[in-house]
Tab-separated table of C-alpha atoms and ligand atoms in Angstrom:
chain	number	residue	atom	x	y	z
A	1243	MET	CA	75.136	170.601	80.607
A	1244	THR	CA	76.064	167.792	82.948
A	1245	LYS	CA	73.458	165.190	83.619
A	1246	PHE	CA	73.704	164.521	87.305
A	1247	LYS	CA	74.703	161.067	88.509
A	1248	PHE	CA	73.138	159.706	91.698
A	1249	SER	CA	74.609	157.582	94.465
A	1250	VAL	CA	73.294	155.971	97.617
A	1251	GLY	CA	74.610	153.759	100.422
A	1252	PRO	CA	73.285	150.297	101.337
A	1253	TRP	CA	72.541	151.638	104.859
A	1254	ASN	CA	69.888	153.895	103.327
A	1255	VAL	CA	67.557	150.894	103.113
A	1256	HIS	CA	67.446	149.325	106.543
A	1257	GLU	CA	65.399	147.386	109.035
A	1258	GLY	CA	64.005	150.386	110.902
A	1259	GLU	CA	65.691	150.098	114.275
A	1260	ASP	CA	66.274	153.329	116.163
A	1261	ALA	CA	67.570	154.316	119.582
A	1262	PHE	CA	64.183	153.394	121.083
A	1263	GLY	CA	63.142	150.232	119.337
A	1264	PRO	CA	64.306	147.178	117.439
A	1265	ALA	CA	64.123	146.269	113.752
A	1266	VAL	CA	60.641	146.295	112.211
A	1267	ARG	CA	61.423	145.051	108.701
A	1268	GLU	CA	63.247	142.067	107.291
A	1269	SER	CA	66.808	142.509	106.050
A	1270	ILE	CA	67.405	142.855	102.345
A	1271	SER	CA	70.616	141.331	101.006
A	1272	PHE	CA	73.337	143.566	99.599
A	1273	GLU	CA	72.897	142.093	96.140
A	1274	ASP	CA	69.120	142.677	96.163
A	1275	LYS	CA	69.730	146.298	97.166
A	1276	VAL	CA	72.260	146.755	94.378
A	1277	LYS	CA	69.822	145.310	91.850
A	1278	LYS	CA	67.026	147.606	93.010
A	1279	PHE	CA	69.315	150.663	93.108
A	1280	LYS	CA	70.143	150.053	89.464
A	1281	GLU	CA	66.458	149.662	88.575
A	1282	ILE	CA	65.531	152.994	90.129
A	1283	GLY	CA	68.292	154.870	88.317
A	1284	ILE	CA	71.174	155.003	90.784
A	1285	ASP	CA	74.648	155.208	89.195
A	1286	ALA	CA	77.003	154.460	92.086
A	1287	ILE	CA	77.161	152.915	95.545
A	1288	GLN	CA	78.599	154.595	98.630
A	1289	PHE	CA	80.373	152.170	100.930
A	1290	HIS	CA	81.446	151.958	104.526
A	1291	ASP	CA	84.544	149.767	104.646
A	1292	ASP	CA	82.543	146.966	106.271
A	1293	ASP	CA	79.604	147.303	103.860
A	1294	ALA	CA	82.088	146.035	101.296
A	1295	VAL	CA	83.951	143.638	103.600
A	1296	PRO	CA	81.839	142.552	106.594
A	1297	GLU	CA	83.769	141.259	109.629
A	1298	MET	CA	86.903	142.869	108.221
A	1299	ASN	CA	88.584	143.048	111.648
A	1300	ASP	CA	88.996	139.272	111.500
A	1301	LEU	CA	90.667	139.296	108.091
A	1302	ASN	CA	94.185	140.059	106.947
A	1303	GLU	CA	95.011	142.611	104.272
A	1304	ALA	CA	95.147	140.122	101.414
A	1305	GLN	CA	91.787	138.630	102.422
A	1306	ILE	CA	90.224	142.101	102.667
A	1307	LYS	CA	91.414	142.998	99.183
A	1308	ALA	CA	90.167	139.693	97.786
A	1309	ARG	CA	86.677	140.221	99.285
A	1310	ALA	CA	86.564	143.785	97.961
A	1311	GLY	CA	87.518	142.451	94.530
A	1312	GLU	CA	84.456	140.176	94.637
A	1313	VAL	CA	82.224	143.128	95.502
A	1314	LYS	CA	83.681	145.025	92.560
A	1315	LYS	CA	82.683	142.156	90.248
A	1316	LEU	CA	79.186	142.171	91.700
A	1317	ILE	CA	78.588	145.906	91.236
A	1318	ASP	CA	80.170	145.749	87.775
A	1319	SER	CA	77.719	143.043	86.799
A	1320	TYR	CA	74.870	145.452	87.575
A	1321	GLY	CA	76.587	148.377	85.843
A	1322	LEU	CA	77.143	150.372	89.035
A	1323	ALA	CA	80.274	152.222	90.147
A	1324	ALA	CA	81.632	152.799	93.667
A	1325	GLU	CA	81.623	156.444	94.775
A	1326	PHE	CA	83.594	156.296	98.016
A	1327	VAL	CA	84.662	154.205	100.978
A	1328	ALA	CA	84.185	155.517	104.529
A	1329	PRO	CA	85.961	153.793	107.434
A	1330	ARG	CA	83.224	153.064	109.979
A	1331	LEU	CA	84.969	154.514	112.990
A	1332	TRP	CA	81.973	154.567	115.288
A	1333	MET	CA	80.543	151.024	115.633
A	1334	ASP	CA	83.466	149.016	116.909
A	1335	PRO	CA	84.206	148.913	120.680
A	1336	HIS	CA	87.691	150.195	119.713
A	1337	THR	CA	86.060	153.489	118.677
A	1338	SER	CA	83.841	154.174	121.691
A	1339	ASP	CA	86.056	157.182	122.569
A	1340	GLY	CA	86.521	158.159	118.909
A	1341	GLY	CA	88.927	157.022	116.215
A	1342	PHE	CA	91.806	159.356	115.380
A	1343	THR	CA	91.217	161.412	118.551
A	1344	SER	CA	90.633	158.565	120.991
A	1345	ASN	CA	92.533	158.882	124.259
A	1346	SER	CA	93.732	155.307	123.799
A	1347	LYS	CA	96.854	154.867	121.665
A	1348	GLU	CA	95.830	151.351	120.759
A	1349	ASP	CA	92.422	152.560	119.589
A	1350	ARG	CA	94.005	155.373	117.563
A	1351	GLU	CA	96.128	152.755	115.849
A	1352	PHE	CA	93.007	150.739	115.143
A	1353	ALA	CA	91.454	153.830	113.477
A	1354	ILE	CA	94.490	154.258	111.245
A	1355	TRP	CA	94.398	150.541	110.397
A	1356	ARG	CA	90.745	150.852	109.328
A	1357	ALA	CA	91.482	154.014	107.340
A	1358	HIS	CA	94.296	152.260	105.457
A	1359	ARG	CA	92.130	149.216	104.815
A	1360	SER	CA	89.448	151.591	103.474
A	1361	VAL	CA	92.030	152.824	100.972
A	1362	ASP	CA	92.813	149.212	99.977
A	1363	ILE	CA	89.096	148.554	99.529
A	1364	ALA	CA	88.594	151.778	97.537
A	1365	LYS	CA	91.379	150.776	95.165
A	1366	GLU	CA	89.815	147.368	94.617
A	1367	LEU	CA	86.438	149.011	94.008
A	1368	GLY	CA	87.993	151.452	91.536
A	1369	CYS	CA	87.352	154.713	93.388
A	1370	ASN	CA	89.664	157.336	94.821
A	1371	ARG	CA	87.504	158.974	97.473
A	1372	ILE	CA	87.739	158.273	101.198
A	1373	VAL	CA	84.938	159.874	103.215
A	1374	LEU	CA	85.582	160.693	106.844
A	1375	TRP	CA	82.387	161.165	108.802
A	1376	LEU	CA	84.147	161.992	112.069
A	1377	ALA	CA	81.287	160.593	114.109
A	1378	ARG	CA	82.971	160.298	117.492
A	1379	GLU	CA	85.827	162.762	117.004
A	1380	GLY	CA	84.651	165.065	119.742
A	1381	THR	CA	83.667	164.864	123.367
A	1382	LEU	CA	80.927	163.587	125.626
A	1383	SER	CA	82.707	165.041	128.658
A	1384	GLN	CA	84.353	168.190	127.413
A	1385	GLU	CA	87.421	167.989	129.646
A	1386	SER	CA	88.267	164.517	128.309
A	1387	LYS	CA	90.080	165.884	125.222
A	1388	ASP	CA	92.084	168.977	124.463
A	1389	PRO	CA	90.755	170.620	121.266
A	1390	VAL	CA	94.239	171.684	120.098
A	1391	GLU	CA	95.688	168.203	120.551
A	1392	ALA	CA	92.578	166.659	119.003
A	1393	THR	CA	92.903	168.864	115.930
A	1394	LYS	CA	96.528	167.762	115.553
A	1395	LEU	CA	95.473	164.116	115.851
A	1396	LEU	CA	92.856	164.625	113.135
A	1397	VAL	CA	95.515	166.118	110.880
A	1398	ASP	CA	97.836	163.171	111.625
A	1399	GLY	CA	95.046	160.740	110.730
A	1400	ILE	CA	94.304	162.496	107.436
A	1401	ASN	CA	98.027	162.765	106.623
A	1402	SER	CA	98.481	159.064	107.133
A	1403	ILE	CA	95.801	158.378	104.506
A	1404	LEU	CA	97.364	160.881	102.092
A	1405	LYS	CA	100.753	159.267	102.562
A	1406	TYR	CA	99.511	155.699	102.324
A	1407	ASP	CA	98.188	156.315	98.828
A	1408	PRO	CA	99.030	159.359	96.705
A	1409	SER	CA	96.021	158.772	94.443
A	1410	MET	CA	93.420	159.067	97.228
A	1411	ARG	CA	91.379	162.123	98.082
A	1412	VAL	CA	89.902	162.629	101.535
A	1413	LEU	CA	86.376	164.082	101.824
A	1414	ILE	CA	85.463	165.186	105.321
A	1415	GLU	CA	81.741	165.112	106.157
A	1416	PRO	CA	81.178	167.636	108.963
A	1417	LYS	CA	78.505	167.299	111.640
A	1418	PRO	CA	78.229	169.401	114.799
A	1419	ASN	CA	77.003	166.759	117.256
A	1420	GLU	CA	75.465	163.271	117.591
A	1421	PRO	CA	76.651	160.745	118.556
A	1422	ILE	CA	79.074	163.025	120.414
A	1423	ASP	CA	78.040	166.172	122.234
A	1424	ARG	CA	80.687	168.485	120.750
A	1425	SER	CA	82.496	167.839	117.479
A	1426	PHE	CA	85.984	169.002	116.522
A	1427	CYS	CA	84.864	169.414	112.914
A	1428	PRO	CA	81.299	170.756	112.930
A	1429	THR	CA	80.968	172.745	109.681
A	1430	ILE	CA	82.329	173.061	106.159
A	1431	GLY	CA	84.402	176.045	107.313
A	1432	HIS	CA	86.190	173.766	109.755
A	1433	VAL	CA	86.710	171.234	106.958
A	1434	LEU	CA	88.322	173.859	104.714
A	1435	ALA	CA	90.535	175.073	107.519
A	1436	LEU	CA	91.545	171.543	108.505
A	1437	ALA	CA	92.420	170.753	104.877
A	1438	HIS	CA	95.016	173.520	104.944
A	1439	LEU	CA	96.785	172.007	107.942
A	1440	THR	CA	97.365	168.707	106.133
A	1441	SER	CA	100.401	167.624	104.145
A	1442	ASP	CA	98.525	167.920	100.811
A	1443	PRO	CA	95.571	170.336	100.982
A	1444	SER	CA	94.886	169.755	97.283
A	1445	ARG	CA	93.665	166.250	98.143
A	1446	VAL	CA	91.455	167.169	101.108
A	1447	GLY	CA	87.950	168.507	100.590
A	1448	GLY	CA	84.407	168.195	101.840
A	1449	LEU	CA	81.177	166.285	101.597
A	1450	LEU	CA	78.250	168.398	102.734
A	1451	GLU	CA	75.137	166.783	104.177
A	1452	THR	CA	71.956	168.873	104.227
A	1453	ALA	CA	70.831	167.607	107.636
A	1454	HIS	CA	74.213	168.184	109.251
A	1455	ALA	CA	74.244	171.826	108.136
A	1456	VAL	CA	70.738	172.312	109.531
A	1457	LEU	CA	71.816	170.666	112.813
A	1458	ALA	CA	74.621	173.253	112.991
A	1459	GLY	CA	72.013	176.003	112.520
A	1460	LEU	CA	73.465	176.801	109.082
A	1461	ASP	CA	72.092	176.957	105.565
A	1462	PRO	CA	72.994	173.912	103.433
A	1463	ALA	CA	73.094	175.796	100.095
A	1464	ILE	CA	75.445	178.415	101.530
A	1465	GLU	CA	77.674	175.728	103.054
A	1466	MET	CA	77.798	174.091	99.609
A	1467	GLY	CA	78.489	177.424	97.947
A	1468	VAL	CA	81.416	178.197	100.235
A	1469	ALA	CA	82.950	174.787	99.489
A	1470	LEU	CA	82.325	175.274	95.754
A	1471	ALA	CA	84.094	178.637	95.869
A	1472	HIS	CA	87.100	176.812	97.312
A	1473	LYS	CA	86.754	174.081	94.632
A	1474	LYS	CA	86.381	171.624	97.478
A	1475	LEU	CA	82.840	170.337	97.237
A	1476	TRP	CA	83.583	166.775	96.186
A	1477	GLY	CA	80.486	165.089	97.574
A	1478	VAL	CA	77.033	165.827	98.965
A	1479	HIS	CA	74.565	163.959	101.126
A	1480	LEU	CA	71.241	165.414	100.163
A	1481	ASN	CA	68.407	164.753	102.584
A	1482	ASP	CA	66.296	166.891	104.905
A	1483	GLN	CA	65.985	167.711	108.560
A	1484	ASN	CA	63.364	169.370	110.732
A	1485	SER	CA	65.451	171.945	112.600
A	1486	ILE	CA	67.793	171.203	115.490
A	1487	ARG	CA	66.758	167.829	116.838
A	1488	TYR	CA	67.826	164.201	116.336
A	1489	ASP	CA	69.421	163.451	112.959
A	1490	GLN	CA	66.523	162.569	110.679
A	1491	ASP	CA	67.877	161.854	107.182
A	1492	LYS	CA	64.456	162.606	105.668
A	1493	SER	CA	63.767	162.556	101.945
A	1494	PHE	CA	65.246	165.476	100.045
A	1495	GLY	CA	62.889	168.455	100.186
A	1496	ALA	CA	60.510	166.832	102.673
A	1497	GLU	CA	60.927	169.616	105.247
A	1498	ASN	CA	62.099	172.687	103.403
A	1499	LEU	CA	61.422	172.873	99.693
A	1500	ARG	CA	62.856	176.372	99.291
A	1501	SER	CA	66.097	175.268	100.890
A	1502	ALA	CA	66.152	172.199	98.610
A	1503	PHE	CA	65.592	174.489	95.610
A	1504	ASN	CA	68.543	176.639	96.644
A	1505	GLN	CA	70.740	173.564	97.071
A	1506	VAL	CA	69.902	172.343	93.564
A	1507	MET	CA	70.442	175.874	92.246
A	1508	VAL	CA	73.922	176.287	93.711
A	1509	LEU	CA	75.006	172.818	92.555
A	1510	LYS	CA	73.655	173.312	89.049
A	1511	ARG	CA	74.910	176.851	88.569
A	1512	HIS	CA	78.439	176.149	89.731
A	1513	GLY	CA	79.419	173.066	87.794
A	1514	TYR	CA	78.970	170.498	90.536
A	1515	GLY	CA	79.286	167.129	88.801
A	1516	ASN	CA	81.627	168.334	86.043
A	1517	ASN	CA	84.526	166.473	87.636
A	1518	GLY	CA	82.641	163.275	88.291
A	1519	GLU	CA	81.005	164.321	91.575
A	1520	TYR	CA	77.805	162.493	92.448
A	1521	ILE	CA	74.478	163.675	93.793
A	1522	GLY	CA	74.802	161.490	96.853
A	1523	LEU	CA	71.723	160.802	98.940
A	1524	ASP	CA	71.811	159.954	102.645
A	1525	VAL	CA	68.146	159.307	103.283
A	1526	LYS	CA	66.806	156.634	105.626
A	1527	THR	CA	63.683	154.513	105.278
A	1528	MET	CA	61.096	155.719	107.801
A	1529	ARG	CA	60.444	153.282	110.621
A	1530	THR	CA	56.761	153.194	109.629
A	1531	GLN	CA	57.359	151.999	106.031
A	1532	LYS	CA	56.361	148.468	105.023
A	1533	LEU	CA	59.073	146.299	103.459
A	1534	GLU	CA	57.687	146.588	99.917
A	1535	VAL	CA	57.958	150.384	99.988
A	1536	SER	CA	61.309	150.638	101.688
A	1537	TYR	CA	62.981	152.315	98.676
A	1538	ALA	CA	60.308	155.006	98.213
A	1539	HIS	CA	62.372	157.658	100.044
A	1540	ILE	CA	65.216	157.209	97.534
A	1541	GLU	CA	62.931	157.349	94.515
A	1542	ASN	CA	61.119	160.384	95.939
A	1543	SER	CA	64.371	162.209	96.707
A	1544	MET	CA	65.595	161.692	93.126
A	1545	ALA	CA	62.232	162.764	91.710
A	1546	ILE	CA	62.155	165.930	93.832
A	1547	PHE	CA	65.737	166.725	92.817
A	1548	LYS	CA	64.801	166.443	89.124
A	1549	LEU	CA	61.633	168.519	89.567
A	1550	LEU	CA	63.697	171.177	91.303
A	1551	GLU	CA	66.207	171.117	88.452
A	1552	LYS	CA	63.350	172.215	86.199
A	1553	LYS	CA	62.450	174.947	88.672
A	1554	VAL	CA	66.057	176.144	88.571
A	1555	ASP	CA	66.067	176.113	84.759
A	1556	THR	CA	62.854	178.121	84.573
A	1557	PHE	CA	63.709	180.584	87.343
A	1558	ASP	CA	63.588	183.912	85.514
A	1559	LEU	CA	67.000	185.513	86.012
A	1560	ALA	CA	65.995	188.751	84.260
A	1561	LYS	CA	63.151	189.101	86.718
A	1562	ARG	CA	65.477	188.360	89.621
A	1563	ASP	CA	67.921	191.001	88.378
A	1564	GLU	CA	65.135	193.521	88.026
A	1565	PHE	CA	64.105	192.983	91.663
A	1566	ILE	CA	67.740	193.155	92.750
A	1567	ALA	CA	68.245	196.429	90.847
A	1568	LYS	CA	65.214	197.894	92.612
A	1569	ARG	CA	66.329	196.273	95.878
A	1570	ASP	CA	62.800	194.987	96.197
A	1571	TYR	CA	63.541	191.736	97.980
A	1572	GLU	CA	59.922	191.341	99.070
A	1573	ALA	CA	59.088	191.036	95.382
A	1574	LEU	CA	61.963	188.576	94.904
A	1575	ASP	CA	60.726	186.443	97.822
A	1576	TYR	CA	57.215	186.419	96.383
A	1577	TYR	CA	58.456	185.588	92.899
A	1578	THR	CA	60.545	182.683	94.230
A	1579	LEU	CA	57.685	181.251	96.289
A	1580	SER	CA	55.106	181.625	93.514
A	1581	HIS	CA	57.564	180.037	91.075
A	1582	LEU	CA	57.959	177.047	93.422
A	1583	LEU	CA	54.193	176.815	93.757
A	1584	GLY	CA	53.787	176.825	89.982
A	1585	VAL	CA	51.839	180.118	89.862
A	1586	LYS	CA	52.176	181.803	86.473
B	897	3MF	C1	76.722	159.969	108.150
B	897	3MF	C2	77.009	159.251	106.887
B	897	3MF	C3	77.201	157.826	106.803
B	897	3MF	C4	75.955	157.044	107.281
B	897	3MF	C5	75.940	156.529	108.643
B	897	3MF	C6	74.753	155.637	108.881
B	897	3MF	C7	79.377	157.791	105.786
B	897	3MF	O1	75.906	161.013	107.859
B	897	3MF	O2	76.993	159.851	105.876
B	897	3MF	O3	78.485	157.455	106.865
B	897	3MF	O4	74.827	157.776	107.195
B	897	3MF	O5	77.050	155.796	108.791
B	897	3MF	O6	75.028	154.669	109.780
B	898	MG	MG1	75.736	161.476	105.648
């Protein structure tokens, strides 16, 4: 049985700023984060392109590769791998109208430049996964973009990554809204469909984030299951979310333990991790946390995942099958809940 490997991004430990208030904690250096991640049992780091190479817009390709090479040495020295690189196509003024689907040709070219540099960085870091969180690939004013043209532009963007490096895989992380109002790639179904429009569908798959599925009004475990059935679940961002409101990135299981249980169950039962996939976390430090406990959400998410693994292992399948045979789903519901509560 595969022992799951965990990954996390440096942005998951942050200073606490939100849309309504400034930072409330001191910054922690990248190296200190890496050191702590290793201590708490993390196996790999998730990177935005500029987490690895800050101020990359001011550097040329050779300089970007050289900086990424230094980061590789640093993570190696702590025994950590790199899981993926994600071009940050939502911070820069060039991406205020989106990246690949921006209405500005110059800004679309900038997005492609960042995507190609992300590939360069990934190669230096020794990973072959590019994650596309298509943050602003959608509309604020619906008439500003044509959804057919926008879909074609997304395909062109993905194709350019596939062509630039034949060893790279592209993992699309769907989200239905925020920061845009309407996304062109809101769910895992859209990801799977988009993959088939690209020049090499075998290298395009998905990364499913719990909170994003909930924001779309969908069930995260079922979204994962659909991607697994297509052999296209290549990454996850486990976290939690209280229904359809602002994106919360809460600790795994903090809102809906039964849903978390079902996510662990589908991953464990269907060989997730057998091809090197990570249990990625995308959980954010709560604004209220003091600096000294600003990693607690990561430790808690890992601990809950492992506790739920035990619940999956001890879930009585014969009992489940008995209830299914009788079609007594009330009994199955009660069994599942009492099992989660530890009732014998
Ligand atoms: C979005 C993501 C991330 C980060 C985001 C934080 C790959 O859900 O997974 O990007 O959470 O960039 O700023
Ligand atoms: Mg995420």
